[in-house]
Every structure is written in C-alpha cells, then in structure tokens.
XYZ file of C-alpha atoms in Angstrom:
162
model
C -7.204 4.973 1.474
C -5.095 1.845 1.840
C -1.962 3.430 0.407
C -2.167 6.250 2.965
C -2.568 3.649 5.729
C 0.574 1.840 4.570
C 2.478 5.134 4.368
C 1.378 6.072 7.913
C 2.310 2.588 9.160
C 5.699 2.908 7.474
C 6.329 6.353 9.021
C 5.267 5.087 12.456
C 7.436 1.990 12.065
C 10.459 4.116 11.183
C 9.877 6.474 14.132
C 9.355 3.864 16.873
C 12.305 3.619 19.228
C 12.695 0.310 21.094
C 11.250 0.647 24.577
C 13.616 -1.418 26.666
C 15.149 -0.525 29.993
C 18.901 -0.452 29.691
C 21.109 -1.273 32.620
C 24.317 -0.706 30.692
C 25.500 2.300 28.737
C 24.312 2.526 25.150
C 26.826 1.239 22.640
C 28.419 3.717 20.299
C 26.101 4.530 17.387
C 28.492 3.130 14.787
C 28.277 -0.344 16.422
C 24.490 -0.554 15.959
C 23.560 -2.121 12.642
C 21.620 0.194 10.376
C 18.886 -1.514 8.425
C 18.448 -0.580 4.808
C 15.077 0.766 3.734
C 14.168 -2.542 2.075
C 15.016 -4.452 5.266
C 12.878 -2.064 7.317
C 10.032 -2.563 4.833
C 10.558 -6.332 5.070
C 10.293 -6.166 8.871
C 7.116 -4.101 8.550
C 5.706 -6.554 6.009
C 6.467 -9.513 8.269
C 4.685 -7.814 11.172
C 1.694 -7.083 8.945
C 1.638 -10.736 7.802
C 1.586 -11.890 11.432
C -1.289 -9.471 12.062
C -3.182 -10.812 9.041
C -3.099 -7.409 7.320
C -2.502 -8.969 3.922
C -3.133 -5.986 1.632
C -0.928 -3.690 3.717
C 1.783 -6.359 3.878
C 1.569 -6.783 0.108
C 2.075 -3.026 -0.408
C 5.014 -2.761 2.011
C 6.703 -5.847 0.557
C 6.110 -4.649 -3.014
C 8.042 -1.488 -2.088
C 10.797 -3.607 -0.508
C 10.964 -5.759 -3.637
C 11.302 -2.668 -5.827
C 14.391 -1.742 -3.787
C 15.892 -5.264 -3.867
C 14.614 -7.493 -6.644
C 16.684 -10.534 -5.651
C 16.188 -10.861 -1.887
C 14.732 -14.357 -1.326
C 13.081 -13.466 1.982
C 11.391 -10.381 0.534
C 10.212 -12.413 -2.465
C 8.866 -15.237 -0.283
C 7.049 -12.876 2.082
C 5.693 -10.848 -0.833
C 4.441 -14.051 -2.419
C 2.724 -15.160 0.783
C 1.153 -11.731 1.336
C 0.021 -11.575 -2.298
C -1.448 -15.083 -2.148
C -3.536 -14.033 0.852
C -4.408 -10.491 -0.302
C -8.232 -10.309 -0.229
C -8.266 -7.229 -2.472
C -7.273 -9.304 -5.499
C -9.159 -11.877 -7.544
C -8.526 -15.296 -5.998
C -6.887 -17.041 -8.963
C -4.696 -14.022 -9.765
C -3.453 -13.659 -6.214
C -2.708 -17.379 -5.900
C -0.846 -17.527 -9.214
C 1.112 -14.301 -8.616
C 1.912 -15.287 -5.035
C 3.312 -18.665 -6.077
C 5.326 -17.009 -8.879
C 6.997 -14.681 -6.352
C 7.723 -17.618 -4.041
C 9.256 -19.676 -6.876
C 11.461 -16.707 -7.762
C 12.441 -16.458 -4.086
C 13.330 -20.158 -4.125
C 15.660 -19.563 -7.068
C 17.540 -16.838 -5.173
C 17.443 -18.634 -1.801
C 17.081 -22.406 -2.260
C 17.738 -23.047 1.444
C 15.566 -20.263 2.889
C 13.323 -22.379 5.141
C 10.401 -19.992 5.740
C 10.239 -19.101 2.062
C 10.171 -22.774 1.129
C 7.418 -23.457 3.658
C 5.353 -20.640 2.154
C 6.007 -22.145 -1.296
C 4.897 -25.625 -0.178
C 1.645 -24.125 1.129
C 1.160 -22.071 -2.023
C 1.703 -25.040 -4.320
C -0.731 -27.059 -2.207
C -3.359 -24.304 -2.513
C -2.709 -24.217 -6.253
C -3.382 -27.959 -6.399
C 0.173 -28.826 -7.436
C 0.512 -31.567 -4.838
C 3.484 -33.367 -6.437
C 5.509 -30.140 -6.581
C 4.475 -29.273 -3.009
C 5.470 -32.739 -1.786
C 8.853 -32.540 -3.557
C 9.589 -29.189 -1.877
C 8.359 -30.468 1.502
C 10.694 -33.458 1.206
C 13.625 -31.148 0.476
C 12.779 -28.819 3.376
C 12.546 -31.799 5.757
C 16.150 -32.649 4.865
C 17.260 -29.044 5.392
C 15.458 -28.658 8.739
C 14.464 -32.071 10.154
C 13.331 -30.597 13.500
C 10.855 -28.141 11.969
C 7.405 -29.202 13.203
C 5.543 -27.139 10.608
C 7.235 -28.812 7.649
C 6.833 -32.255 9.244
C 3.076 -31.625 9.471
C 2.891 -30.363 5.866
C 4.924 -33.333 4.638
C 2.632 -35.854 6.348
C -0.493 -34.116 5.054
C 0.850 -34.051 1.490
C 2.008 -37.670 1.683
C -1.502 -38.701 2.781
C -3.058 -36.641 -0.022
C -0.903 -38.506 -2.540
C -1.754 -41.952 -1.162
C -4.341 -43.817 -3.212
C -7.779 -43.879 -1.553
C-alpha cells in the first residue's frame, strides 16, 4: 500500500540521526534549529522528488501543505510532484500541478526553484507565452542560473516563427 510506504518513509526520515564524525563538542540542544513537521515533510518530499518517487513525494507534500497552506516552497514542490505523479490521469495531474505552482508563485514571487518548476509546467501545458514570461522574470532574478538560461533559450526558439 502506497500510503503505508509513505508513512514508513516518514517514520524512518524522522528517526534518522545525521551520521557525521564530530571533532568538536555538540552544541547545546537549544541552539540546534528544530524543524516543524511541515518542514520535515517538505525535506522528505524534496528527497523523494530527487529520487523520482513522484507518488510518494506527492503524498508527503500534500501532508506538508495541509499543515501550511501558504508556504511557496511546499506549494511549488507539491505542484511538481503532482505534475509528475504517474498514478493520476495525465491531464488532471498536469492541470493540478500547475495550479499548485501558480499558487506558490503568488505566495513566493521570487522563489527561484518554484518559478523554474512553474516555467516547466506551463511549457508542458502548452502555455508557451506564459512560460516565456516567467522565464524572462526568473532570468532577471537569477541571471547566473544555468537551468533557467537553458529554458529561456528553448522557449524563445519555440516562439520564433518557423
């Protein structure tokens, strides 16, 4: 069952202690930042996205979104996971994914990774003008970002007449 797999992944994620060798004494516990549950779920979702585990990422990020409805990074990652979730009908997942990413853009208009996901989603949706407009804006926000430069060039070429 996929939900049980996500729950087990979540429990394992919460129980894993970093395995680094320390050469200095541990800092006092109160100086270590404590992540909220939604931020832990976001981190899990991001790892699942990197692993290509789209359905599991979608479930973890849906839980994170239920805990924080306005976090632009959660919304963007949820949108990207949803767009790629093979368990859903293609058109539904694309439309829902882009809707989450647009909502994320409204809460975080300068959140680079979320905007890159949105550019890709709009391109997949066939909304090339909207994708190009966002890519142009992201280029101004992060001119050294190679990924957005590549997307911008590809979209510019797609808009050029034959």
